[in-house]
PDB file of C-alpha atoms in Angstrom:
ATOM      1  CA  UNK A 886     -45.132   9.340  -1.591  1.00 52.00           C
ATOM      2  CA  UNK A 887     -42.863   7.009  -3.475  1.00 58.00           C
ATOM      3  CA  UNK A 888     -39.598   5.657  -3.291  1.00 68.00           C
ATOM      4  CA  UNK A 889     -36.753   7.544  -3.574  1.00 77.00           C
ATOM      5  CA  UNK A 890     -33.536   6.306  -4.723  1.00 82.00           C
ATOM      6  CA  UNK A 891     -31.941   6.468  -1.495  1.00 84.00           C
ATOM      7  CA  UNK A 892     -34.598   4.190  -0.264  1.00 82.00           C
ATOM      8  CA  UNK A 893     -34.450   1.709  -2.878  1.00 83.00           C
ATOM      9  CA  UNK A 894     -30.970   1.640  -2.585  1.00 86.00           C
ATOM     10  CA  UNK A 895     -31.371   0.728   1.552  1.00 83.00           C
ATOM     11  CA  UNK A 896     -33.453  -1.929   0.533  1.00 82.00           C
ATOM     12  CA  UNK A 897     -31.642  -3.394  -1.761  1.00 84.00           C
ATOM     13  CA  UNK A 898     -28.558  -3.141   0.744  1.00 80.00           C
ATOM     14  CA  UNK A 899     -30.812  -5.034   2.957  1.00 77.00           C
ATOM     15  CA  UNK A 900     -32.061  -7.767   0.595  1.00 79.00           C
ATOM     16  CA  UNK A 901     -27.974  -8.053   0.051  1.00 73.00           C
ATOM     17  CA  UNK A 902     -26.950  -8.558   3.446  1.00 66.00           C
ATOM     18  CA  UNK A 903     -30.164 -10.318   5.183  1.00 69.00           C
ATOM     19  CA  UNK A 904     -31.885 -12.268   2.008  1.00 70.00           C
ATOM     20  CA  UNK A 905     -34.858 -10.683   3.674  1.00 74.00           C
ATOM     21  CA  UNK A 906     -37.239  -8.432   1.324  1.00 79.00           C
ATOM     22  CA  UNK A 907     -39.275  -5.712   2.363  1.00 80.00           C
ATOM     23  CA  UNK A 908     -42.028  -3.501   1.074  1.00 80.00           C
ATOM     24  CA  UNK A 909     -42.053   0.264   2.720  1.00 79.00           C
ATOM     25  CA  UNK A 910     -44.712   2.379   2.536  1.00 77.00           C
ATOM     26  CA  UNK A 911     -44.175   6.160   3.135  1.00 76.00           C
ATOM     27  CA  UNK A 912     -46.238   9.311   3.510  1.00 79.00           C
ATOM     28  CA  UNK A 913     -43.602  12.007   4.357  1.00 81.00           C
ATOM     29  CA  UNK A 914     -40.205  12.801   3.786  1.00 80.00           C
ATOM     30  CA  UNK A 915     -39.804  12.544   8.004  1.00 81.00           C
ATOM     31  CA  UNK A 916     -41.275   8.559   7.707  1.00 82.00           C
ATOM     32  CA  UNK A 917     -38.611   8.332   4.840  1.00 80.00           C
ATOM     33  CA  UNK A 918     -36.342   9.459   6.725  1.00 84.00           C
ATOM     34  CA  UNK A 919     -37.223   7.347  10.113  1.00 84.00           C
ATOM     35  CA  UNK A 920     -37.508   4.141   7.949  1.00 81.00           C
ATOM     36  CA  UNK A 921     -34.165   4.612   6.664  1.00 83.00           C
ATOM     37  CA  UNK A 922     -32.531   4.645   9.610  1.00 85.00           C
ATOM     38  CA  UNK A 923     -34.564   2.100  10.892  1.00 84.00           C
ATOM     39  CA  UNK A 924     -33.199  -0.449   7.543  1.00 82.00           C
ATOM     40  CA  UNK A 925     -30.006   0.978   7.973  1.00 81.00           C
ATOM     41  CA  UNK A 926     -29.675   0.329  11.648  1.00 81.00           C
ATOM     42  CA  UNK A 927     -31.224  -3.496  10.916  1.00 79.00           C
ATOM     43  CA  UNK A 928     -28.715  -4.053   8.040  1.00 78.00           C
ATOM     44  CA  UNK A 929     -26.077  -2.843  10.589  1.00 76.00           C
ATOM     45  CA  UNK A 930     -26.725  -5.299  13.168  1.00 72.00           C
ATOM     46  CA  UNK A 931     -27.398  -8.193  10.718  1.00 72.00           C
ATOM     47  CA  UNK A 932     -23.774  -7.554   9.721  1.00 67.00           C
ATOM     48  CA  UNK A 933     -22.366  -7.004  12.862  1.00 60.00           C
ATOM     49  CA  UNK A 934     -23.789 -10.200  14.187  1.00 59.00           C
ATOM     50  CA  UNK A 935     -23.243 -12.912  11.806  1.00 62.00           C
ATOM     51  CA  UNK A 936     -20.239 -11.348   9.911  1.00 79.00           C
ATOM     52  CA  UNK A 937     -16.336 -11.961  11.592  1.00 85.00           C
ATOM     53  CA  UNK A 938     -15.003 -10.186   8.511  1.00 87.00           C
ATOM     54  CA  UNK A 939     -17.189  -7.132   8.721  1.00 84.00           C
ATOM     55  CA  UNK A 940     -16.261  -6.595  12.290  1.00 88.00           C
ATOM     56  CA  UNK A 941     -12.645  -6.848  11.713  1.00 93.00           C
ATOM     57  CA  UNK A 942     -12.577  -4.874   9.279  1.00 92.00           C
ATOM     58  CA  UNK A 943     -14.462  -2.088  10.932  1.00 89.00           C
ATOM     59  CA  UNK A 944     -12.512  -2.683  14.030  1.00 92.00           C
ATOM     60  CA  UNK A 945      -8.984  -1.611  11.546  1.00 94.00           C
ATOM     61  CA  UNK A 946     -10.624   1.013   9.507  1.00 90.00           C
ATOM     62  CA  UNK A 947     -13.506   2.639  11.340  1.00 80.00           C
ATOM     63  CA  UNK A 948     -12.292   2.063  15.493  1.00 75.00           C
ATOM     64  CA  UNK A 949     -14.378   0.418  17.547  1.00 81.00           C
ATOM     65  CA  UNK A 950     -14.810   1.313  21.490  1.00 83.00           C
ATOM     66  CA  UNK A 951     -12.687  -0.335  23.365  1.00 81.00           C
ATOM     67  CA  UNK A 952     -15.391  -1.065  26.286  1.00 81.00           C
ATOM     68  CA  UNK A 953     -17.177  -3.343  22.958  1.00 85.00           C
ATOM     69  CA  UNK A 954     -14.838  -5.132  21.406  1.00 89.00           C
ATOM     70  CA  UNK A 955     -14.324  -8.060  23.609  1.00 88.00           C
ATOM     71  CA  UNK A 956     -18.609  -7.956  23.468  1.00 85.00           C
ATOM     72  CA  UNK A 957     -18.492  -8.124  19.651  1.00 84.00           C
ATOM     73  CA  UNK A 958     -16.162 -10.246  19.192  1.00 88.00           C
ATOM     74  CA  UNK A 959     -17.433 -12.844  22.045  1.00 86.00           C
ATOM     75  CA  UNK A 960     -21.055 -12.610  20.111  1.00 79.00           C
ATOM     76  CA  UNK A 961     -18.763 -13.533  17.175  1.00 82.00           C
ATOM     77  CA  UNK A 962     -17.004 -16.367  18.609  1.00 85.00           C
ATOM     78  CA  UNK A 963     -13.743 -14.611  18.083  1.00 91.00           C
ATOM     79  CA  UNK A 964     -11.355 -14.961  21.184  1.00 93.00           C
ATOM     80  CA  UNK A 965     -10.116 -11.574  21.496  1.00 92.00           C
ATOM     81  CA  UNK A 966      -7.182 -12.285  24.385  1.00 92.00           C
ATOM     82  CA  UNK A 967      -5.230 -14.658  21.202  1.00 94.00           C
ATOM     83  CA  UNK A 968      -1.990 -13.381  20.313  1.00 95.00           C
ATOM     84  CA  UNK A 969      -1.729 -12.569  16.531  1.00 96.00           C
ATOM     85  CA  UNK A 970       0.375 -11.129  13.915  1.00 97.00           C
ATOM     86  CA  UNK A 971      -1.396  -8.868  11.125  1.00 97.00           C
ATOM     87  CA  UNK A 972      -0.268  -9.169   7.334  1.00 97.00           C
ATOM     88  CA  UNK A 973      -1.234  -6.871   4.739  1.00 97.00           C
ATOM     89  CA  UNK A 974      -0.999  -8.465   0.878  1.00 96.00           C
ATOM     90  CA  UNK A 975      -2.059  -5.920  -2.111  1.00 95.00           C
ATOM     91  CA  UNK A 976      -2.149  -7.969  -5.552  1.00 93.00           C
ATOM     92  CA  UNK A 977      -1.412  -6.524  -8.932  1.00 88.00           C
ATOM     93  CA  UNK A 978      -4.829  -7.880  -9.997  1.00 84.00           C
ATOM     94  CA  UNK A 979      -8.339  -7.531  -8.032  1.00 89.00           C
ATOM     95  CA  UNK A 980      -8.400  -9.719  -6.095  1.00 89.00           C
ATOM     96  CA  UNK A 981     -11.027 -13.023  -7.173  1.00 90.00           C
ATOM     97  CA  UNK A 982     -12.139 -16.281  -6.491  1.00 89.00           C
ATOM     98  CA  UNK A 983      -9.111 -18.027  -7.042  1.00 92.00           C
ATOM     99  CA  UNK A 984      -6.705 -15.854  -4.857  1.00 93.00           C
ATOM    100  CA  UNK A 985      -9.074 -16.137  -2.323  1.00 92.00           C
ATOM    101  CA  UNK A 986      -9.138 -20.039  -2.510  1.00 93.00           C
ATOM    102  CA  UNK A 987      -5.508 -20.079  -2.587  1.00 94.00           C
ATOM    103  CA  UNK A 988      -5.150 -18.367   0.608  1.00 95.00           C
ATOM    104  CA  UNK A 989      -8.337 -20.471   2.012  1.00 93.00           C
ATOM    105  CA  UNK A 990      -5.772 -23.478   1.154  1.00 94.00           C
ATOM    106  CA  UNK A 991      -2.737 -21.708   2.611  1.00 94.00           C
ATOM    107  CA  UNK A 992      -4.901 -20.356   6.054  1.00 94.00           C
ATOM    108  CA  UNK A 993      -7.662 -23.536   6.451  1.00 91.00           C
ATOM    109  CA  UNK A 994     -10.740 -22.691   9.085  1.00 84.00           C
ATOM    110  CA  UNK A 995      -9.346 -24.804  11.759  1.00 86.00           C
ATOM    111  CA  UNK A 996      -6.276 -22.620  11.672  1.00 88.00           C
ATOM    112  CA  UNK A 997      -8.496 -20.049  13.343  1.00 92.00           C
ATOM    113  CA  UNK A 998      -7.121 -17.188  10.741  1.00 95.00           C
ATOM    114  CA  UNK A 999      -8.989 -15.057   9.656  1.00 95.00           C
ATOM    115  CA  UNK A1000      -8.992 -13.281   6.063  1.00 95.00           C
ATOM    116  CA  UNK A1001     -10.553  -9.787   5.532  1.00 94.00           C
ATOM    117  CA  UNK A1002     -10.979  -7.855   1.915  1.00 91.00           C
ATOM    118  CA  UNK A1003      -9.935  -4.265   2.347  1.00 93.00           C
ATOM    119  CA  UNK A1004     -10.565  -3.328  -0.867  1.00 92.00           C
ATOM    120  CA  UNK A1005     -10.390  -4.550  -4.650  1.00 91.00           C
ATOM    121  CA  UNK A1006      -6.790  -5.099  -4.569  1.00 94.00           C
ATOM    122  CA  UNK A1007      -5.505  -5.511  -0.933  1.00 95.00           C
ATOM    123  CA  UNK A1008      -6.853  -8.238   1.872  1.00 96.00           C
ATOM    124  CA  UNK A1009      -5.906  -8.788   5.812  1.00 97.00           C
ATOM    125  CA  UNK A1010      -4.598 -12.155   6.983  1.00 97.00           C
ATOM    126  CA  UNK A1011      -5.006 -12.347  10.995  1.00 97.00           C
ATOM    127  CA  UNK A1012      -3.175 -15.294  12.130  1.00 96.00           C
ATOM    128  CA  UNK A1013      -2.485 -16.561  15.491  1.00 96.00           C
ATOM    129  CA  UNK A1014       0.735 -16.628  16.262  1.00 93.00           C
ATOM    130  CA  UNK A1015       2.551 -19.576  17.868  1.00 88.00           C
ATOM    131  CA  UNK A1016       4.742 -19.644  21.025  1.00 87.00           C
ATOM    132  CA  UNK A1017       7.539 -20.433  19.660  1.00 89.00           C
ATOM    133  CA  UNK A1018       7.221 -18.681  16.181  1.00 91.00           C
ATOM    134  CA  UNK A1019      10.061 -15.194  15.793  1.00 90.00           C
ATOM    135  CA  UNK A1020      10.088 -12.633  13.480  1.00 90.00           C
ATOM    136  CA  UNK A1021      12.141 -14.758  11.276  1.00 92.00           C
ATOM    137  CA  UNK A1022       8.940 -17.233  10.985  1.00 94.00           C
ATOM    138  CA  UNK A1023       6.557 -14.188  10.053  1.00 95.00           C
ATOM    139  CA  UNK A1024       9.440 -13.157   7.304  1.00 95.00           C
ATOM    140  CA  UNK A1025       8.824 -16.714   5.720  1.00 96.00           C
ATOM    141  CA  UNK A1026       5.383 -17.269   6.040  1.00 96.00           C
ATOM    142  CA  UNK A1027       4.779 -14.055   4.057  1.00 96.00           C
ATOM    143  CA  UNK A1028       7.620 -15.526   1.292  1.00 96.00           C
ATOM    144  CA  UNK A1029       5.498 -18.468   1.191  1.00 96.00           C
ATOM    145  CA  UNK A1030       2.444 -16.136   0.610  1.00 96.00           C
ATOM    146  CA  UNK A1031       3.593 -14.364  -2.008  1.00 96.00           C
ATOM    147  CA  UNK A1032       5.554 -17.463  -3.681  1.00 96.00           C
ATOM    148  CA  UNK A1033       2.489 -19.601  -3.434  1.00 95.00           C
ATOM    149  CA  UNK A1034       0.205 -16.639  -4.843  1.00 94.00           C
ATOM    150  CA  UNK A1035       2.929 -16.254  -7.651  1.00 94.00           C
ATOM    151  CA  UNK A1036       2.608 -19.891  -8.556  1.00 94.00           C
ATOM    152  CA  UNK A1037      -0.954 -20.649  -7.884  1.00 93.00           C
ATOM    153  CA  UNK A1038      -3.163 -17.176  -8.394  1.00 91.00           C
ATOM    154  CA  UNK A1039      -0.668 -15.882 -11.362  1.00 89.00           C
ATOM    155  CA  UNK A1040      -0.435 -12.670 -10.017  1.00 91.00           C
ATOM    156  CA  UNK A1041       2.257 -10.652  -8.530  1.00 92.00           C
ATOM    157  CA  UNK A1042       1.823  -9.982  -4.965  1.00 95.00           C
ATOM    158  CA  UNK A1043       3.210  -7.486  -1.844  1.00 96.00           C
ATOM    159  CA  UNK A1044       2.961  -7.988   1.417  1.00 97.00           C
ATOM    160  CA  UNK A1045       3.707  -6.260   5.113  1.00 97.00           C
ATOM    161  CA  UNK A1046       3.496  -7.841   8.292  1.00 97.00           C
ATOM    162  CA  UNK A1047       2.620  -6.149  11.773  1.00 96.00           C
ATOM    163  CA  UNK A1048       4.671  -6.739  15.233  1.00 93.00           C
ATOM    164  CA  UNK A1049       2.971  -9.024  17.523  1.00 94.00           C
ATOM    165  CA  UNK A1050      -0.767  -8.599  18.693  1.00 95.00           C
ATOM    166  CA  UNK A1051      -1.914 -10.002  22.677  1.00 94.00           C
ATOM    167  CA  UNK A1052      -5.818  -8.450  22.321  1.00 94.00           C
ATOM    168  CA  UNK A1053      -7.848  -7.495  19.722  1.00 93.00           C
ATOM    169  CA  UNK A1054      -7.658  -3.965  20.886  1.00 93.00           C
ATOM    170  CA  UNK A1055      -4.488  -3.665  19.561  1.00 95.00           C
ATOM    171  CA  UNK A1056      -5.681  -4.410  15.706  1.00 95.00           C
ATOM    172  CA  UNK A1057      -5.889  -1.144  14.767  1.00 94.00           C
ATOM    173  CA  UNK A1058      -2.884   0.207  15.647  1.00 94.00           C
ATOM    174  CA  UNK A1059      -0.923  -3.342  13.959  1.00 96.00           C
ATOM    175  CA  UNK A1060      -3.488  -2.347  10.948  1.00 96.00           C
ATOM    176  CA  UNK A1061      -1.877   1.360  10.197  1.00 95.00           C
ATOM    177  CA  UNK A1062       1.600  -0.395  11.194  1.00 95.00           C
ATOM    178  CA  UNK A1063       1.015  -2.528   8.357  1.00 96.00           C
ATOM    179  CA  UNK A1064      -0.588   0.286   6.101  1.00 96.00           C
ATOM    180  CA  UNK A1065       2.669   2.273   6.182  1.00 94.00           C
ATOM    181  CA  UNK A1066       4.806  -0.703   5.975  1.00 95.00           C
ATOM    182  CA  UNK A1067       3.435  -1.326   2.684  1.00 95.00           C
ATOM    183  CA  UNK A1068       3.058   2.255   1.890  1.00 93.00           C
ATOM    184  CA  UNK A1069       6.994   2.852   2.154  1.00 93.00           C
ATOM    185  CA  UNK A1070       7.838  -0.354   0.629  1.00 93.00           C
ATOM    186  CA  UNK A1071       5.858   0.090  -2.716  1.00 91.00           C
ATOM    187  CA  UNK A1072       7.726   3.702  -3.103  1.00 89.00           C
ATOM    188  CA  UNK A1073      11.120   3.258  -1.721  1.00 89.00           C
ATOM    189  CA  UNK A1074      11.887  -0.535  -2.082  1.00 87.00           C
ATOM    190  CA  UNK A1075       9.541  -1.717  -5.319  1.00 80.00           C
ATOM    191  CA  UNK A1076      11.782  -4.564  -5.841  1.00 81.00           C
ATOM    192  CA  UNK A1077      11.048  -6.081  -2.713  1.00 90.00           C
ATOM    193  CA  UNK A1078       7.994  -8.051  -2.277  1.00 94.00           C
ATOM    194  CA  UNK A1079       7.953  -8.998   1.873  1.00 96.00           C
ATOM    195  CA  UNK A1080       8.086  -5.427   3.677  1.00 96.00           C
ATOM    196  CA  UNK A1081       8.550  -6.110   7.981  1.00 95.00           C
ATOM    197  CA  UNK A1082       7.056  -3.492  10.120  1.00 93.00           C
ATOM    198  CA  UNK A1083      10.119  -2.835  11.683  1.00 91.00           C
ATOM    199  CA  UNK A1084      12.623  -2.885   8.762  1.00 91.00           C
ATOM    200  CA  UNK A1085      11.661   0.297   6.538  1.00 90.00           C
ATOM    201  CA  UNK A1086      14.700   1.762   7.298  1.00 89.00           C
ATOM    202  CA  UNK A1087      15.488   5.326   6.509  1.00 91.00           C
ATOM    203  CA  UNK A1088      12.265   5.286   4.389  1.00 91.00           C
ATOM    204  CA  UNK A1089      10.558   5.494   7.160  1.00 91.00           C
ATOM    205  CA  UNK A1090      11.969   8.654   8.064  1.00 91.00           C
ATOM    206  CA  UNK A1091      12.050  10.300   3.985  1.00 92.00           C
ATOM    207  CA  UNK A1092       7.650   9.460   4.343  1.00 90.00           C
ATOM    208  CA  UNK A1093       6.803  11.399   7.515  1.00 89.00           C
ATOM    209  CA  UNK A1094       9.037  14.875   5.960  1.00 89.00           C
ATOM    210  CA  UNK A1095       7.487  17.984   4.911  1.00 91.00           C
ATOM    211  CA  UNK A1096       7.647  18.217   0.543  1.00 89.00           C
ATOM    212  CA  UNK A1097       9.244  21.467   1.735  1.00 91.00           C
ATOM    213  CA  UNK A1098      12.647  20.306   3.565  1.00 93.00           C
ATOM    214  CA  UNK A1099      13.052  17.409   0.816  1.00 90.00           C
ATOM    215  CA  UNK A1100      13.228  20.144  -1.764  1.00 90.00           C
ATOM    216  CA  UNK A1101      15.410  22.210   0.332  1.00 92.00           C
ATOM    217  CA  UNK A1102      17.634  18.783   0.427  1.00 91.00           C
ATOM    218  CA  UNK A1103      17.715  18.345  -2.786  1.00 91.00           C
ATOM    219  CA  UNK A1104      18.424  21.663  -3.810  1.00 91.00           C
ATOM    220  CA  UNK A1105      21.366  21.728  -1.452  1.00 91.00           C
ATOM    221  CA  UNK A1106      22.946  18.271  -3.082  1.00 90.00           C
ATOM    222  CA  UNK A1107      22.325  19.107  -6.991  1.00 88.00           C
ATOM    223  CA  UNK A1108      21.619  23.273  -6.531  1.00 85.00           C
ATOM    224  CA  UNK A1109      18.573  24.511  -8.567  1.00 75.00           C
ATOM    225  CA  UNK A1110      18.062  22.025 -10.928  1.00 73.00           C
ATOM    226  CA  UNK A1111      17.671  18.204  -9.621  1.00 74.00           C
ATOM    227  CA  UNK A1112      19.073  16.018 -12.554  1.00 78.00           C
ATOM    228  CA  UNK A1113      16.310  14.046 -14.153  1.00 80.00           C
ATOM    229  CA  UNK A1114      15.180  10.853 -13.552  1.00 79.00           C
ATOM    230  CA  UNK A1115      17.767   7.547 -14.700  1.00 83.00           C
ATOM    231  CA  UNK A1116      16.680   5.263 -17.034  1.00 83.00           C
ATOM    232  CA  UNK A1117      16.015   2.136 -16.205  1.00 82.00           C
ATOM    233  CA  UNK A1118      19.270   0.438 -17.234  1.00 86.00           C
ATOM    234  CA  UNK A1119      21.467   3.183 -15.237  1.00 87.00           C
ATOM    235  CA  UNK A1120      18.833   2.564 -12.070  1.00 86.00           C
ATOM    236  CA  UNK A1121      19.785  -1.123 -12.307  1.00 86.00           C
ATOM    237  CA  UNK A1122      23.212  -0.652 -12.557  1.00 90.00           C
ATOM    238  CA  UNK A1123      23.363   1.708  -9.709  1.00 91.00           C
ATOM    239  CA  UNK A1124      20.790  -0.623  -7.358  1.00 88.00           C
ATOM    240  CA  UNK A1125      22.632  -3.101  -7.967  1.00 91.00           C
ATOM    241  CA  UNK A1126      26.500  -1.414  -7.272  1.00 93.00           C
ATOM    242  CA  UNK A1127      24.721  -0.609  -3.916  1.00 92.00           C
ATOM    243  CA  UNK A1128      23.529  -3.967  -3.175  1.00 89.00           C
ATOM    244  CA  UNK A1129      27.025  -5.212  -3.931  1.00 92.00           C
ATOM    245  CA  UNK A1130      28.551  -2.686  -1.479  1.00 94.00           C
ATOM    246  CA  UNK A1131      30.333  -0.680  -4.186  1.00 94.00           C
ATOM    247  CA  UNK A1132      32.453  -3.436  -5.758  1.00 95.00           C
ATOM    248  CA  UNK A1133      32.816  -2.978  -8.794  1.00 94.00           C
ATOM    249  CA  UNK A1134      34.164  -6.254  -9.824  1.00 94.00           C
ATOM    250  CA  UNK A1135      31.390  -8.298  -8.265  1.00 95.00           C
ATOM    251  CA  UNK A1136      28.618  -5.849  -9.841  1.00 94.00           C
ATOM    252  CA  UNK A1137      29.931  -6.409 -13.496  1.00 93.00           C
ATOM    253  CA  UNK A1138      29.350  -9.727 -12.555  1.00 94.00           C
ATOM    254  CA  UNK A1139      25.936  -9.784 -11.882  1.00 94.00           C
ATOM    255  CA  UNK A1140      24.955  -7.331 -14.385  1.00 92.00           C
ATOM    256  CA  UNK A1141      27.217  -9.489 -17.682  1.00 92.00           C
ATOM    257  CA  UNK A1142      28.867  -6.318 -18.058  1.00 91.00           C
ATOM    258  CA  UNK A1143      32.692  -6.043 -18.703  1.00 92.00           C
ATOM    259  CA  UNK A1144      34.620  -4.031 -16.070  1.00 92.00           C
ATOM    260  CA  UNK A1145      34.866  -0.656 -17.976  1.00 93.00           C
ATOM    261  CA  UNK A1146      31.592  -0.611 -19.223  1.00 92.00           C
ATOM    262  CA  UNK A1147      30.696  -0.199 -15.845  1.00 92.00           C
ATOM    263  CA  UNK A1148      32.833   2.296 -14.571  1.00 93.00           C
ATOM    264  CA  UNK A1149      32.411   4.308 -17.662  1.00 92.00           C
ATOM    265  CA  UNK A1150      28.185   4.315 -16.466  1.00 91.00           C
ATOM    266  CA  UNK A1151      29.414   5.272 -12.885  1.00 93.00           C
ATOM    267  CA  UNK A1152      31.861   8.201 -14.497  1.00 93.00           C
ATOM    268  CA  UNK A1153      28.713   9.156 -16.374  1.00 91.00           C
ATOM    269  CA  UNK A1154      26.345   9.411 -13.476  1.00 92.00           C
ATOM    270  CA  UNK A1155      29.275  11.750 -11.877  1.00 93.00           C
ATOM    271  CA  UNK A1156      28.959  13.705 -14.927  1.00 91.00           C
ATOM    272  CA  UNK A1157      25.029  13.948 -14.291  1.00 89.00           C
ATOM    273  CA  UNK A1158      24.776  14.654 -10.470  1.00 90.00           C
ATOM    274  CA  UNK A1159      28.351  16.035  -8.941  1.00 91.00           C
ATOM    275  CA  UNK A1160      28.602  12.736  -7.409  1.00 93.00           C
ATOM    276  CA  UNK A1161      31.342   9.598  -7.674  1.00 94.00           C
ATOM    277  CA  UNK A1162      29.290   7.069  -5.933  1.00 94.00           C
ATOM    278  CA  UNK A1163      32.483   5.011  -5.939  1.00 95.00           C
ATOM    279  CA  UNK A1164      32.906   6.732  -2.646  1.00 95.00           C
ATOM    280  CA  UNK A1165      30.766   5.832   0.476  1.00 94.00           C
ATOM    281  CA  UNK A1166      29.080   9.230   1.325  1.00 95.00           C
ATOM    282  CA  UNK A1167      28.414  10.373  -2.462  1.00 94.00           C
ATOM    283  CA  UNK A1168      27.057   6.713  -2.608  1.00 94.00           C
ATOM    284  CA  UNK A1169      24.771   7.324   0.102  1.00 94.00           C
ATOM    285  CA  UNK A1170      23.729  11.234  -0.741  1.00 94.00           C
ATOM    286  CA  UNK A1171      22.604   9.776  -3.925  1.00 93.00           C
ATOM    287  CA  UNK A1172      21.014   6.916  -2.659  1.00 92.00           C
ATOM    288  CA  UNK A1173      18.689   8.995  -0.199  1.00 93.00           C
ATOM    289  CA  UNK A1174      18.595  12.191  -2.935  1.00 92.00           C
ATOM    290  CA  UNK A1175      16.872   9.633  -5.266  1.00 90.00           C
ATOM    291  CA  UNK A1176      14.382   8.292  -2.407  1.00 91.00           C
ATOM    292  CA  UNK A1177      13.891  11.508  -2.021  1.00 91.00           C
ATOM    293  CA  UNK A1178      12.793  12.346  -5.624  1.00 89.00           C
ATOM    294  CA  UNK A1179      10.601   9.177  -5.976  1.00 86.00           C
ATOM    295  CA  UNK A1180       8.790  10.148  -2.848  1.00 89.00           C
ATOM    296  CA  UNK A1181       8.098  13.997  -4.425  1.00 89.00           C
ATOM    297  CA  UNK A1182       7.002  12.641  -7.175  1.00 85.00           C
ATOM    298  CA  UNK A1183       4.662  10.145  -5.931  1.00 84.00           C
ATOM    299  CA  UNK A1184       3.384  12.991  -3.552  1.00 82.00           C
ATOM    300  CA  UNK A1185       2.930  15.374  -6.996  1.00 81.00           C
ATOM    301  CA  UNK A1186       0.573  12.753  -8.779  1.00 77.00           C
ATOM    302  CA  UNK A1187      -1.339  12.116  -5.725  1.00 67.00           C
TER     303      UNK A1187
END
């Protein structure tokens, strides 16, 4: 019986992982099928035993038992009982050689952190986290991240950070913290680049609702028809009126635009929705209604 294509392709896995070649012989599709298992089960352990960043990354995305991970990670040399703080960077760009160096250069080996691809475009930093270091130390050390990646790598990076880690255990739970950080910082805050754990704000909340009661929100603000999407000169304006907390003079400012100009925009997007966001709670209906439309839509092309 000859190879099949699912055995050559365990071999090759094998050959990958080990550097080890092997020639298998089989009479019967149940010897195929015990010899896979077998090369699967060796290429399994290879990894498990000489690879940090294939544990890790099994122990955020696949679970591990609790009653082995302080047994893996011993065999591994990793001290499981260090507290750590997760961060969660997805580039622009896959990720290569020279983003990788960069952060080698940023995160050295003595510094004990340790940095895990999660896939083309995203990679986990686990870095242990002083005494005396605060959330406002994690907020800059991500800046510095990003900055240095902006500089160095030439690509355009976002990043989330988890709370504070005392075990290993506790990985994958800072590991979907992190997910959703980044998750409802790409959709609701894209102009951001540093997203905290605990600072998504009513984003948060928008993610976890039903499509149905957004629509139902929607439909009560702006009745049957939802006005369409601004462009992106009118989304400036009006991110930027928001950041300025509605003054009008100090936006104009910022945006070189003469005083009128701008409230002529602002009587324009009355026009368009039913609301004067000159006034607090139209300004904040429209700032959630629009959340809410970016997350539909997001949730549409999915």
């Amino acid at each position: 019986m000859g190879h099949t294509p699912e055995l050559d392709k365990a071999l090759s896995e094998l050959k990958k992982v080990t550097g080890i070649g092997l020639d298998v012989y089989v009479d019967s599709p149940e010897e195929q099928e015990f010899a896979l298992a077998q090369i699967h089960s060796l290429s399994l352990a290879y990894k498990e035993k000489y690879n940090k960043s294939h544990f890790l990354q099994s122990l955020m995305t696949e679970g591990i038992p609790a009653y082995d991970i302080l047994k893996r990670a011993s065999n591994l040399h990793i001290d499981a009982e260090v507290p750590r703080v997760l961060f969660l960077a997805e580039t622009k760009n896959i990720l290569d050689d020279t983003i990788i160096q960069v952060l080698k250069n940023l995160f050295p080996s003595q510094s004990k952190t340790y940095l895990v691809s999660m896939s083309e475009k995203s990679i986990a930093i686990l870095r242990p986290l002083k005494v005396s270091e605060t959330d406002e130390d994690m907020d800059h050390l991500s800046h510095t991240i990003v900055d240095t990646l902006n500089m160095e790598a030439l690509t355009h990076v976002q990043i989330a950070y988890s709370g504070n880690m005392d075990t290993l255990s506790e990985l994958p739970g800072a590991f979907r913290e992190t997910s959703l950080a980044l998750q409802v910082g790409k959709l609701f805050y894209s102009g951001q680049t540093v997203f905290p754990y605990n600072q998504l704000g009513v984003g948060r909340l928008i993610y976890r609702l039903p499509s149905g009661i957004c629509e139902s929100f929607l439909k009560e603000i702006f009745g049957n028809g939802a006005p369409e999407p601004f462009d992106a000169e009118t989304t400036a304006a009006i991110n930027k009126f928001f950041q300025n907390n509605l003054n009008i003079a100090e936006t104009s400012r910022q945006l070189h635009m003469h005083r009128n100009t701008l409230i002529y925009r602002l009587e324009q997007i009355e026009k368009k929705t039913g609301l004067d966001i000159r006034k607090f709670e139209d300004a904040m209906t429209l700032k959630i209604a629009i959340m809410v439309m970016n997350y539909l839509q997001t949730e549409r092309n999915s």
